[in-house]
PDB file of N, CA and C in Angstrom:
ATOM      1  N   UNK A   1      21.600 -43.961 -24.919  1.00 50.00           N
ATOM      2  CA  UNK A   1      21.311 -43.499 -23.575  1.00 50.00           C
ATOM      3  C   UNK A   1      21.944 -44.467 -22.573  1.00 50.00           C
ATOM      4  N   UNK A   2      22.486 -43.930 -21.788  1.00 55.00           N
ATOM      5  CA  UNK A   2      23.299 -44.540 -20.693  1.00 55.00           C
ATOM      6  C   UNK A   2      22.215 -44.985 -19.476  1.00 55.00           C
ATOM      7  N   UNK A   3      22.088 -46.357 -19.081  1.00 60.00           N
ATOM      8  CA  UNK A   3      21.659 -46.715 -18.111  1.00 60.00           C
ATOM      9  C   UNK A   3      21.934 -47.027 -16.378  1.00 60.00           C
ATOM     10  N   UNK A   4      21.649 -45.983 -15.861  1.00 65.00           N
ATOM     11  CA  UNK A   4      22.285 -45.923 -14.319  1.00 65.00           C
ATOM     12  C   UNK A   4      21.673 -47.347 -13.527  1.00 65.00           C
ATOM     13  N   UNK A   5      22.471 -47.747 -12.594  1.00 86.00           N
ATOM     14  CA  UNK A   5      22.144 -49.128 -12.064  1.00 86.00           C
ATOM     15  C   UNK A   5      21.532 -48.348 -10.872  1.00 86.00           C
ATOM     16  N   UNK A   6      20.215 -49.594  -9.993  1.00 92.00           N
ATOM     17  CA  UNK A   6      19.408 -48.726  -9.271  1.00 92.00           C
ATOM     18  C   UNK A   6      20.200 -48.282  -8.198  1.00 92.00           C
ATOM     19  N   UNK A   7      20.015 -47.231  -7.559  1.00 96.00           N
ATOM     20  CA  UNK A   7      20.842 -46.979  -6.530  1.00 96.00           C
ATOM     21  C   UNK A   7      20.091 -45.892  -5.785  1.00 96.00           C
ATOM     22  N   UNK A   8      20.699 -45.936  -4.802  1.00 96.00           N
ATOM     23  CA  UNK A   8      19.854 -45.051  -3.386  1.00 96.00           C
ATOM     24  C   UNK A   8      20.831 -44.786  -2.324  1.00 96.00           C
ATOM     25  N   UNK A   9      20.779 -43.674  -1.762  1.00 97.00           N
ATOM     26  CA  UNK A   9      21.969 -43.343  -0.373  1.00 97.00           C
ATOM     27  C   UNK A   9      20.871 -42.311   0.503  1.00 97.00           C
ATOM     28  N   UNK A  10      21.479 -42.293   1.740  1.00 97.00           N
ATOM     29  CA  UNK A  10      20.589 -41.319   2.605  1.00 97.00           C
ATOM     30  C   UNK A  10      21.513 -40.432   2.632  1.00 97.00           C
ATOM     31  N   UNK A  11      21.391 -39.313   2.293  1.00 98.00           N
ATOM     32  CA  UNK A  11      21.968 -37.942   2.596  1.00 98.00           C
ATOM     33  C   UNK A  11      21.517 -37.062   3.233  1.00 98.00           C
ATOM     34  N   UNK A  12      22.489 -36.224   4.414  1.00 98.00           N
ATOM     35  CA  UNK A  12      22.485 -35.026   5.068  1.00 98.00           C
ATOM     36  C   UNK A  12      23.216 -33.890   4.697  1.00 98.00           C
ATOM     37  N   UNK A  13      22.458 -33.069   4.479  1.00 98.00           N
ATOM     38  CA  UNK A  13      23.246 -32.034   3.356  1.00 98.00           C
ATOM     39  C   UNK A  13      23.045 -30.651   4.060  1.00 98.00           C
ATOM     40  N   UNK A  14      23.707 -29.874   3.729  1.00 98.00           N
ATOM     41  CA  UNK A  14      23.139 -28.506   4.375  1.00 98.00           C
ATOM     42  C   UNK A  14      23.354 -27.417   3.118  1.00 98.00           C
ATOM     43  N   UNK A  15      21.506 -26.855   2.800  1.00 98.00           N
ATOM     44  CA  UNK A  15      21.199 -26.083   1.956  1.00 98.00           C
ATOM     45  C   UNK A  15      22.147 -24.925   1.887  1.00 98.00           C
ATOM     46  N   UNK A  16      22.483 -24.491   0.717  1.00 98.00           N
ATOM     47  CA  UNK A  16      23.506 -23.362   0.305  1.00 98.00           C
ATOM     48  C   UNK A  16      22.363 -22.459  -0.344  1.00 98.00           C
ATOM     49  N   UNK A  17      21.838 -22.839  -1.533  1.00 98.00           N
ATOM     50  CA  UNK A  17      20.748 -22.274  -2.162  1.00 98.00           C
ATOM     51  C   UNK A  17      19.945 -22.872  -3.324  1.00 98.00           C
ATOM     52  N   UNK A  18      18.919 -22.268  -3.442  1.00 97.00           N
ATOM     53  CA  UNK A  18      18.296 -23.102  -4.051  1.00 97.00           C
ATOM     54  C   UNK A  18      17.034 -22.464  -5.365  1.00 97.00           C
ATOM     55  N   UNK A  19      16.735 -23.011  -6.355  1.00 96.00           N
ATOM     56  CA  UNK A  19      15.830 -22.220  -7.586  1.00 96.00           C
ATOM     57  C   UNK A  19      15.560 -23.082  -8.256  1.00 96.00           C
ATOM     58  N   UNK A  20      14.617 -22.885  -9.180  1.00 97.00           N
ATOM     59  CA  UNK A  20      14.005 -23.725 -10.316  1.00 97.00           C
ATOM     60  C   UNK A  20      14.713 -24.504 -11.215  1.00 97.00           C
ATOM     61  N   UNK A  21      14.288 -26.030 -11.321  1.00 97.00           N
ATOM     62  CA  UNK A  21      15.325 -26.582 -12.166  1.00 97.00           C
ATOM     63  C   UNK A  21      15.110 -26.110 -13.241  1.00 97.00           C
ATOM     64  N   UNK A  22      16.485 -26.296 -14.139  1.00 95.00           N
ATOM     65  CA  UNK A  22      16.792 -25.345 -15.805  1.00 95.00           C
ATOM     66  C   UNK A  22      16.057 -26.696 -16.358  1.00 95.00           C
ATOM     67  N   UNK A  23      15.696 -27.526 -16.021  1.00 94.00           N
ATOM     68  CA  UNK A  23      15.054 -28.739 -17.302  1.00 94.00           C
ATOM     69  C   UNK A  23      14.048 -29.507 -16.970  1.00 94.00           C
ATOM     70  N   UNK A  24      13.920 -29.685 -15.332  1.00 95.00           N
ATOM     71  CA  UNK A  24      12.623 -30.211 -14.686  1.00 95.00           C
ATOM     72  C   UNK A  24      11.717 -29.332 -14.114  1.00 95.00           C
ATOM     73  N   UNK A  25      10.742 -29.435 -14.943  1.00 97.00           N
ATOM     74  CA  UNK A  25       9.197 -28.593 -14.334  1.00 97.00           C
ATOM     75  C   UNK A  25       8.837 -28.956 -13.286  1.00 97.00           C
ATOM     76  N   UNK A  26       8.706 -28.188 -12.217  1.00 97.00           N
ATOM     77  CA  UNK A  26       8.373 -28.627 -10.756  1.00 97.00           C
ATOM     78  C   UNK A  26       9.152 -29.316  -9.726  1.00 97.00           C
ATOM     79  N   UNK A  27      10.328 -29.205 -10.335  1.00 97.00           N
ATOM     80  CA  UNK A  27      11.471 -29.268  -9.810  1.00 97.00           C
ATOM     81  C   UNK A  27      12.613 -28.124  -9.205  1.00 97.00           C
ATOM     82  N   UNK A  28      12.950 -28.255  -7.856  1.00 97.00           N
ATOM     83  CA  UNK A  28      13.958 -27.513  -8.012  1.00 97.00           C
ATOM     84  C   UNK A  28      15.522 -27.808  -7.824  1.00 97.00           C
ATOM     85  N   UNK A  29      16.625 -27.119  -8.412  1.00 97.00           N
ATOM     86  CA  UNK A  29      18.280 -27.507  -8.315  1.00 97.00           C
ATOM     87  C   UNK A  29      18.316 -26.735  -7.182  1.00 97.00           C
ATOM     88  N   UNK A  30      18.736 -27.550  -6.011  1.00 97.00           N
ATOM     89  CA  UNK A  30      19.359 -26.939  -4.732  1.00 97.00           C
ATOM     90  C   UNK A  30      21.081 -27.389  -4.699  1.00 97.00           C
ATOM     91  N   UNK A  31      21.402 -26.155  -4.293  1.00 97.00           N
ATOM     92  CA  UNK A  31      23.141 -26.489  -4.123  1.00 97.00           C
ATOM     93  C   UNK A  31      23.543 -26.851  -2.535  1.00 97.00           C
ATOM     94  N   UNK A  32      24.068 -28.050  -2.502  1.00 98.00           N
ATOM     95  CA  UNK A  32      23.822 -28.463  -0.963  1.00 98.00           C
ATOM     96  C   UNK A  32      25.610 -28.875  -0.925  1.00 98.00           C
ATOM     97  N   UNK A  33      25.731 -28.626   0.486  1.00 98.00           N
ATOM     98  CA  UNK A  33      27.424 -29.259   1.202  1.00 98.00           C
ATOM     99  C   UNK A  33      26.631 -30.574   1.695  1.00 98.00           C
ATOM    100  N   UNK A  34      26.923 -31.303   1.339  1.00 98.00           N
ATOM    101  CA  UNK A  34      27.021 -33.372   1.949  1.00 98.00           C
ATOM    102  C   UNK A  34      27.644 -33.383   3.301  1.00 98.00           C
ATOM    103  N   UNK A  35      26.891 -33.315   4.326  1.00 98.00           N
ATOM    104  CA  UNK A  35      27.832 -33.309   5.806  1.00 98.00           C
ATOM    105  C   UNK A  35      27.740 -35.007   5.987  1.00 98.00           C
ATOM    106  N   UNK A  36      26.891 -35.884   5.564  1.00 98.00           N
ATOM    107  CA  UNK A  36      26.885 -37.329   5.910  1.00 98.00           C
ATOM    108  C   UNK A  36      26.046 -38.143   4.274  1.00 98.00           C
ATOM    109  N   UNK A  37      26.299 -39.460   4.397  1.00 98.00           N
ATOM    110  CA  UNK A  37      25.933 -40.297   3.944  1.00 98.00           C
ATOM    111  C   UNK A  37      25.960 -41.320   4.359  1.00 98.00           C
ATOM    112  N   UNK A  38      25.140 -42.159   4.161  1.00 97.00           N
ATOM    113  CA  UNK A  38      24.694 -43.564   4.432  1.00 97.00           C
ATOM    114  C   UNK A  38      24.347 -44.460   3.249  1.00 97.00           C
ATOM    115  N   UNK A  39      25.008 -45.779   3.023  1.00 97.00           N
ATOM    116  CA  UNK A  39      23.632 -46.623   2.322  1.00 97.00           C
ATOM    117  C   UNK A  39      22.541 -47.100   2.509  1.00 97.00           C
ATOM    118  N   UNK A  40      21.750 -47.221   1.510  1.00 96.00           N
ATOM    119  CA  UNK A  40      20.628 -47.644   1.708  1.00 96.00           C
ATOM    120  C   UNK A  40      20.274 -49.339   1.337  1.00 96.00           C
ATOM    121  N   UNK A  41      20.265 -50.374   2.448  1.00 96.00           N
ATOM    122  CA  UNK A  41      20.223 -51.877   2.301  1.00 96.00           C
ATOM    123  C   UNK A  41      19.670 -52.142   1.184  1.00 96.00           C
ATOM    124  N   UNK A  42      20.065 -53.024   0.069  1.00 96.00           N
ATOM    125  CA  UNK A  42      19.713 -53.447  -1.371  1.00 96.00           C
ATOM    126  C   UNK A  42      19.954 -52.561  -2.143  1.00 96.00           C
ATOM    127  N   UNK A  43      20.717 -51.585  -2.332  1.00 96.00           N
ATOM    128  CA  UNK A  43      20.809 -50.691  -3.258  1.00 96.00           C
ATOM    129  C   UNK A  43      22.507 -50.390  -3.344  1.00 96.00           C
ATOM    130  N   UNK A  44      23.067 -50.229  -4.624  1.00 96.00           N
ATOM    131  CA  UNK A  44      24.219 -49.550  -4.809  1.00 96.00           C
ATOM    132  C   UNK A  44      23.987 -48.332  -4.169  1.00 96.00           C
ATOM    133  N   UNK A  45      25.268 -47.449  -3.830  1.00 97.00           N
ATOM    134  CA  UNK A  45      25.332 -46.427  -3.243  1.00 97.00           C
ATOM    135  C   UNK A  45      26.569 -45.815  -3.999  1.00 97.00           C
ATOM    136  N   UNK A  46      26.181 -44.688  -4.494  1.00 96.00           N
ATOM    137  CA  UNK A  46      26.976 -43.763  -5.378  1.00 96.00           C
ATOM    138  C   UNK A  46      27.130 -42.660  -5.460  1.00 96.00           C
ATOM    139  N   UNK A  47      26.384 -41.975  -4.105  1.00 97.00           N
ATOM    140  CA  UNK A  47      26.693 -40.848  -3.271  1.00 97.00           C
ATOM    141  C   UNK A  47      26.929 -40.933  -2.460  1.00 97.00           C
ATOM    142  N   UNK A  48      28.160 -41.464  -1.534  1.00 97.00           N
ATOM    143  CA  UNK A  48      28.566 -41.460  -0.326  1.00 97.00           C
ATOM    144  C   UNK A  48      29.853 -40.496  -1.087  1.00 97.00           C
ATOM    145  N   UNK A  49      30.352 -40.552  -1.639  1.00 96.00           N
ATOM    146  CA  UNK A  49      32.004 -40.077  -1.990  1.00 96.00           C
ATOM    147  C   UNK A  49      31.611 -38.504  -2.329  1.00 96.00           C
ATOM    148  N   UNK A  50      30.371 -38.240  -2.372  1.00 96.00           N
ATOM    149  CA  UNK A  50      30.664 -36.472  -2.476  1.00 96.00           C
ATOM    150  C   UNK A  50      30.311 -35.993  -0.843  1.00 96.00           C
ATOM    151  N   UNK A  51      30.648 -36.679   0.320  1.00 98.00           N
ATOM    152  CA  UNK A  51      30.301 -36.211   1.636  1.00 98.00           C
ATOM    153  C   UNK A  51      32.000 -35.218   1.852  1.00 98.00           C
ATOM    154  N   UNK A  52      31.766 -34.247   2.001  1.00 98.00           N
ATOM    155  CA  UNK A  52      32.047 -33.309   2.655  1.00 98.00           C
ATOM    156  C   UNK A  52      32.308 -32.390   1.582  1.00 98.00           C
ATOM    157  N   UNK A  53      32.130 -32.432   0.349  1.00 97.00           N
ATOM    158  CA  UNK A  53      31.838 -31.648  -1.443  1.00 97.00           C
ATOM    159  C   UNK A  53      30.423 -30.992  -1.092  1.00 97.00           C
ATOM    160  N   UNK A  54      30.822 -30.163  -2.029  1.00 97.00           N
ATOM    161  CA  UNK A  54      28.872 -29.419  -2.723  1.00 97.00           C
ATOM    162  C   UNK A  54      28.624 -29.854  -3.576  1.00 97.00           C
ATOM    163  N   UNK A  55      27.570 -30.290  -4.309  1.00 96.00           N
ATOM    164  CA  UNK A  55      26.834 -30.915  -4.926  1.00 96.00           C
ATOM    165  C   UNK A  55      25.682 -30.009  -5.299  1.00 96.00           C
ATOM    166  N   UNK A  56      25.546 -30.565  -6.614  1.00 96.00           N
ATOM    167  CA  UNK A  56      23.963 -30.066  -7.027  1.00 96.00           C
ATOM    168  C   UNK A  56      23.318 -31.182  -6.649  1.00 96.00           C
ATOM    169  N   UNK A  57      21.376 -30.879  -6.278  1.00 96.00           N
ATOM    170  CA  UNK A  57      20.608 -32.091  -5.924  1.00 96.00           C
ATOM    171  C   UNK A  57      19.038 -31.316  -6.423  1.00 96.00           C
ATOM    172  N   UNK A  58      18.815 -32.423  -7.277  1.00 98.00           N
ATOM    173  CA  UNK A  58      17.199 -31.997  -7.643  1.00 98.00           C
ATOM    174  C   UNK A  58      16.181 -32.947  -6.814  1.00 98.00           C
ATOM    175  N   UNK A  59      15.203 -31.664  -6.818  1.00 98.00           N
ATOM    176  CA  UNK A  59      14.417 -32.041  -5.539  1.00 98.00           C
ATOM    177  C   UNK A  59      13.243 -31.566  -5.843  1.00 98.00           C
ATOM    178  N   UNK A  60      11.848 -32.441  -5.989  1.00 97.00           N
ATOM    179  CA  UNK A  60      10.408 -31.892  -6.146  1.00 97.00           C
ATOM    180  C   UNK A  60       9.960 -30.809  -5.288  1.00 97.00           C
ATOM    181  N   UNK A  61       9.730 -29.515  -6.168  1.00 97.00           N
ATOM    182  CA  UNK A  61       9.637 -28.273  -5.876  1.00 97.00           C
ATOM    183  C   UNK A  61       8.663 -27.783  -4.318  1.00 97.00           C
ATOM    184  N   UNK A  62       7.855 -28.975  -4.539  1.00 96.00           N
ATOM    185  CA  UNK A  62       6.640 -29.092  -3.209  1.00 96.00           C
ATOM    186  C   UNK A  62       7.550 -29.112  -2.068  1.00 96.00           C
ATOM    187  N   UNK A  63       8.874 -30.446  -2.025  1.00 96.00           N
ATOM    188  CA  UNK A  63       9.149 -30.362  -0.871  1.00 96.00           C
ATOM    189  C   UNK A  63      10.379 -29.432  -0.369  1.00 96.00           C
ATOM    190  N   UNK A  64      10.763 -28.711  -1.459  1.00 96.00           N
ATOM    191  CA  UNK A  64      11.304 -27.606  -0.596  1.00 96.00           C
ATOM    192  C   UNK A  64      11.066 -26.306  -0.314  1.00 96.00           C
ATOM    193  N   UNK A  65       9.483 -26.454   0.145  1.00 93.00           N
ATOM    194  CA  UNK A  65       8.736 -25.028   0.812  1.00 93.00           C
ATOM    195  C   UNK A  65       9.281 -24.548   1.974  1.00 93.00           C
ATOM    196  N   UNK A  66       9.552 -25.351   3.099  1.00 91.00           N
ATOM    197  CA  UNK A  66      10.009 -24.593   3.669  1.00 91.00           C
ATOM    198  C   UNK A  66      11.451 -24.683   4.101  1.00 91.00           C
ATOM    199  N   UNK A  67      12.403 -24.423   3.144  1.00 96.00           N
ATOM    200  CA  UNK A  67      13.444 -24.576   2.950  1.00 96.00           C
ATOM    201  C   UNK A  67      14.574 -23.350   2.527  1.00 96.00           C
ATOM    202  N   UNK A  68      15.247 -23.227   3.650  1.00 97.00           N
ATOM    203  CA  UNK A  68      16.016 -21.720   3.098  1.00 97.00           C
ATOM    204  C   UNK A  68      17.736 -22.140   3.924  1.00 97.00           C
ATOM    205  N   UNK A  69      18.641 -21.165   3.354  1.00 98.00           N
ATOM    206  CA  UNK A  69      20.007 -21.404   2.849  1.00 98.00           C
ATOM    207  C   UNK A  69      20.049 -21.788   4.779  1.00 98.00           C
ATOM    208  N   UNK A  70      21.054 -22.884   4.962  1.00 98.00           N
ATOM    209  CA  UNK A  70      21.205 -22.839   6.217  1.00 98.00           C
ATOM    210  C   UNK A  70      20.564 -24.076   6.676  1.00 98.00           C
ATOM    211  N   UNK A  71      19.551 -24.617   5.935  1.00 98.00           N
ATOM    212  CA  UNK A  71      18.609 -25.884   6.149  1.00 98.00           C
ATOM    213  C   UNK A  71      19.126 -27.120   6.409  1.00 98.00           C
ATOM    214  N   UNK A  72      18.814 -27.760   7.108  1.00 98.00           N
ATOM    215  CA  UNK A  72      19.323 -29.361   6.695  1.00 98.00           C
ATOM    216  C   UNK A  72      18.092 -30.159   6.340  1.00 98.00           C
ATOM    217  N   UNK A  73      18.921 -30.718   5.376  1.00 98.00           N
ATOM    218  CA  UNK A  73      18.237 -31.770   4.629  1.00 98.00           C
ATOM    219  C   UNK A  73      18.416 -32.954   4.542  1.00 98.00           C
ATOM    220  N   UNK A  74      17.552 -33.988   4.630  1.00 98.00           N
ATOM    221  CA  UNK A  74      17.481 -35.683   5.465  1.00 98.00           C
ATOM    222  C   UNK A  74      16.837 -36.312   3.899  1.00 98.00           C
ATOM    223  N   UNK A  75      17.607 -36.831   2.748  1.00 97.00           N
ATOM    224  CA  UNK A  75      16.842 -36.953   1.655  1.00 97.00           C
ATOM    225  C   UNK A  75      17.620 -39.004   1.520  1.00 97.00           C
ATOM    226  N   UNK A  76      16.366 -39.278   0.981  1.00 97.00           N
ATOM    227  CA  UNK A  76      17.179 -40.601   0.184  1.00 97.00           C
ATOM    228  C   UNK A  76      17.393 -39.842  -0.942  1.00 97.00           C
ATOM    229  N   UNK A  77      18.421 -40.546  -1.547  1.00 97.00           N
ATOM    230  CA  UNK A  77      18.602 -40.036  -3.369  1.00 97.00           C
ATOM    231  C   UNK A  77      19.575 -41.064  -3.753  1.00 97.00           C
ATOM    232  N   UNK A  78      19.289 -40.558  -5.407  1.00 96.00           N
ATOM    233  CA  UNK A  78      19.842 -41.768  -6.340  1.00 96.00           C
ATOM    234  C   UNK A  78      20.694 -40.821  -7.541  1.00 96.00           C
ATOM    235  N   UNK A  79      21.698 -41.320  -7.704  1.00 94.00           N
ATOM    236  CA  UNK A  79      22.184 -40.941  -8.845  1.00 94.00           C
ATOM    237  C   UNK A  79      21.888 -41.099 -10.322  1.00 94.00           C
ATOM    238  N   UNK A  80      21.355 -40.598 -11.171  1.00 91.00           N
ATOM    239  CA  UNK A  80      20.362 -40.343 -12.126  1.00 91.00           C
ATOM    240  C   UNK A  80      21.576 -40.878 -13.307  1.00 91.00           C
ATOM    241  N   UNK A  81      20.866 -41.596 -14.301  1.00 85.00           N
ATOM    242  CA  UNK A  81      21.551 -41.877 -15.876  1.00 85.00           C
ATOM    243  C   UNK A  81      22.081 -40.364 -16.513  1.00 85.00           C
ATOM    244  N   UNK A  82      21.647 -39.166 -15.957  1.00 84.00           N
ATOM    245  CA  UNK A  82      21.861 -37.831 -16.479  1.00 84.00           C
ATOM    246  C   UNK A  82      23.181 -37.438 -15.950  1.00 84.00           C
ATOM    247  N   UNK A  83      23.570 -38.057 -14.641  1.00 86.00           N
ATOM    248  CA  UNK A  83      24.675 -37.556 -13.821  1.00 86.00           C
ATOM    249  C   UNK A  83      24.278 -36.750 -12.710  1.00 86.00           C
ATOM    250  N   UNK A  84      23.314 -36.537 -12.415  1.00 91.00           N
ATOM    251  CA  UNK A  84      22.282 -35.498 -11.518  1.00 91.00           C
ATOM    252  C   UNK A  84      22.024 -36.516 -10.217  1.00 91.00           C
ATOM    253  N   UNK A  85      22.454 -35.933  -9.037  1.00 96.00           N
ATOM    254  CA  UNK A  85      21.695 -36.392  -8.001  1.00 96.00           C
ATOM    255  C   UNK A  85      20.517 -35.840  -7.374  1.00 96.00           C
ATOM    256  N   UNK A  86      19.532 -37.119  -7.505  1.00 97.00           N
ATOM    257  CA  UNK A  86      18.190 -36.786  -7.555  1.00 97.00           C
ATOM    258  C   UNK A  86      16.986 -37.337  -6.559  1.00 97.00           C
ATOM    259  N   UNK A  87      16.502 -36.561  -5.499  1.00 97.00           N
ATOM    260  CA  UNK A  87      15.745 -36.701  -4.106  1.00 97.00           C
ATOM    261  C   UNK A  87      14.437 -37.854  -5.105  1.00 97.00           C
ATOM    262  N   UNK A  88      13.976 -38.777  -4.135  1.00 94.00           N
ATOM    263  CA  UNK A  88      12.698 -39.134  -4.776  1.00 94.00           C
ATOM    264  C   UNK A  88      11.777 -38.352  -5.335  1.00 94.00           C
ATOM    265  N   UNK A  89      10.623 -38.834  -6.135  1.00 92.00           N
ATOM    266  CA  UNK A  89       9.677 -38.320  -6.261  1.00 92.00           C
ATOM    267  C   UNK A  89       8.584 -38.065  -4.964  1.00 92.00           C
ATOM    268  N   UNK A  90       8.756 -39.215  -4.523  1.00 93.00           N
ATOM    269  CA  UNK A  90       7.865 -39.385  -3.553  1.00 93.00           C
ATOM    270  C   UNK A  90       8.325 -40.272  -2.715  1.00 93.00           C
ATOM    271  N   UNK A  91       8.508 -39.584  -1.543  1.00 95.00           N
ATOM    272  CA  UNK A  91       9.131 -39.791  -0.756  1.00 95.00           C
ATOM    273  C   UNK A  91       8.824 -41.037   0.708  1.00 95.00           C
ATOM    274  N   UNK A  92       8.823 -41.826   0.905  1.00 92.00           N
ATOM    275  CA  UNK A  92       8.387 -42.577   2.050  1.00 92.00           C
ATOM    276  C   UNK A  92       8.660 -41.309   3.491  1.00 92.00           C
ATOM    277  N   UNK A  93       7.243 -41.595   4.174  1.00 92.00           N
ATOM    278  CA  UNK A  93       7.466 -40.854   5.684  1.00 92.00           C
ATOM    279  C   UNK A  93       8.885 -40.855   6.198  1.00 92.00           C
ATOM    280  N   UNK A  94       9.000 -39.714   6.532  1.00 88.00           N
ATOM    281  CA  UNK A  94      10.606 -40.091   7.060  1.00 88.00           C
ATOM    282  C   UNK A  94      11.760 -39.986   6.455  1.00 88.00           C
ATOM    283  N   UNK A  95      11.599 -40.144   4.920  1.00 90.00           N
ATOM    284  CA  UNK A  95      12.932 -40.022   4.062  1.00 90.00           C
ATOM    285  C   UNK A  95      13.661 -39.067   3.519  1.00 90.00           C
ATOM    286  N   UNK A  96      12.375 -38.026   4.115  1.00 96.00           N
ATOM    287  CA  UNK A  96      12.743 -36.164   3.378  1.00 96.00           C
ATOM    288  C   UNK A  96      12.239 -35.492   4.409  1.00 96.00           C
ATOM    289  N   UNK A  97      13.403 -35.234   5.135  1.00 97.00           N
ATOM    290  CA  UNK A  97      13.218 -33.791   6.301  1.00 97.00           C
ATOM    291  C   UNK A  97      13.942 -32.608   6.263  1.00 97.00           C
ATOM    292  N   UNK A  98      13.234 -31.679   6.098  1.00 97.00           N
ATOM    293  CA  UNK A  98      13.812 -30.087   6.472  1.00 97.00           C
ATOM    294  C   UNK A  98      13.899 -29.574   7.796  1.00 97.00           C
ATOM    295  N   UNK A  99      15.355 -29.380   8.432  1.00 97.00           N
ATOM    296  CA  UNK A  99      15.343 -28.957   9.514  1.00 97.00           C
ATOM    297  C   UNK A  99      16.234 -27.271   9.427  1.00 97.00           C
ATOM    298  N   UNK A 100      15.013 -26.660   9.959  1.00 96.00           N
ATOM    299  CA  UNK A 100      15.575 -25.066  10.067  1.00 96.00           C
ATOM    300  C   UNK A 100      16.779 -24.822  10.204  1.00 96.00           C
ATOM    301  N   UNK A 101      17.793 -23.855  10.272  1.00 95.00           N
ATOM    302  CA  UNK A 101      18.391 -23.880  10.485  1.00 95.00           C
ATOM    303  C   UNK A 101      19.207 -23.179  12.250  1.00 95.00           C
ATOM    304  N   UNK A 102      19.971 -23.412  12.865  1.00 85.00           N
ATOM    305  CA  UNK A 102      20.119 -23.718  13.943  1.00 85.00           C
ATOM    306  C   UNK A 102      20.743 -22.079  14.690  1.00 85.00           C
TER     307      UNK A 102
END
């Protein structure tokens, strides 16, 4: 098993679509366009280079209730030992916002 080094980026993404992950329960795979990235201080950053790509991004199913194609999304995330970029579990205030779309 391949070990990913810790890492974290802030991403702004804008929802394409989104459904149940094929392997995480209570999870869902949203297909998002990367309009920005940022690092996150003390952490490698290993999603800045898919900003202006689509991307798959798994994301705990709770927080994308109210979330539909057109959305923007304000997530920290980390690039996973699986190859999967992946929103926290749990998120600090502030680190996961859904904004309607415009």
């Amino acid at each position: 098993m391949v070990q990913a080094i810790d890492n974290r980026t802030d991403l702004v993404a804008r929802l394409v679509r989104t459904g149940p992950h094929p392997r995480l329960a209570g999870w869902d795979r949203a297909e998002v366009d990367v309009l920005d990235a940022e690092p996150v201080a003390g952490y490698a950053d290993l999603l800045s280079s898919n900003v202006g790509q689509r991307m798959l991004f798994a994301v705990p199913s709770p927080l994308m209730t109210d979330a539909v194609p057109g959305s923007t999304i304000r997530a920290r995330a980390r690039l996973a030992a699986s190859g999967e970029a992946m929103a926290e579990n749990r998120p600090a205030p502030g680190t996961f916002v859904v904004e309607p779309p415009k």
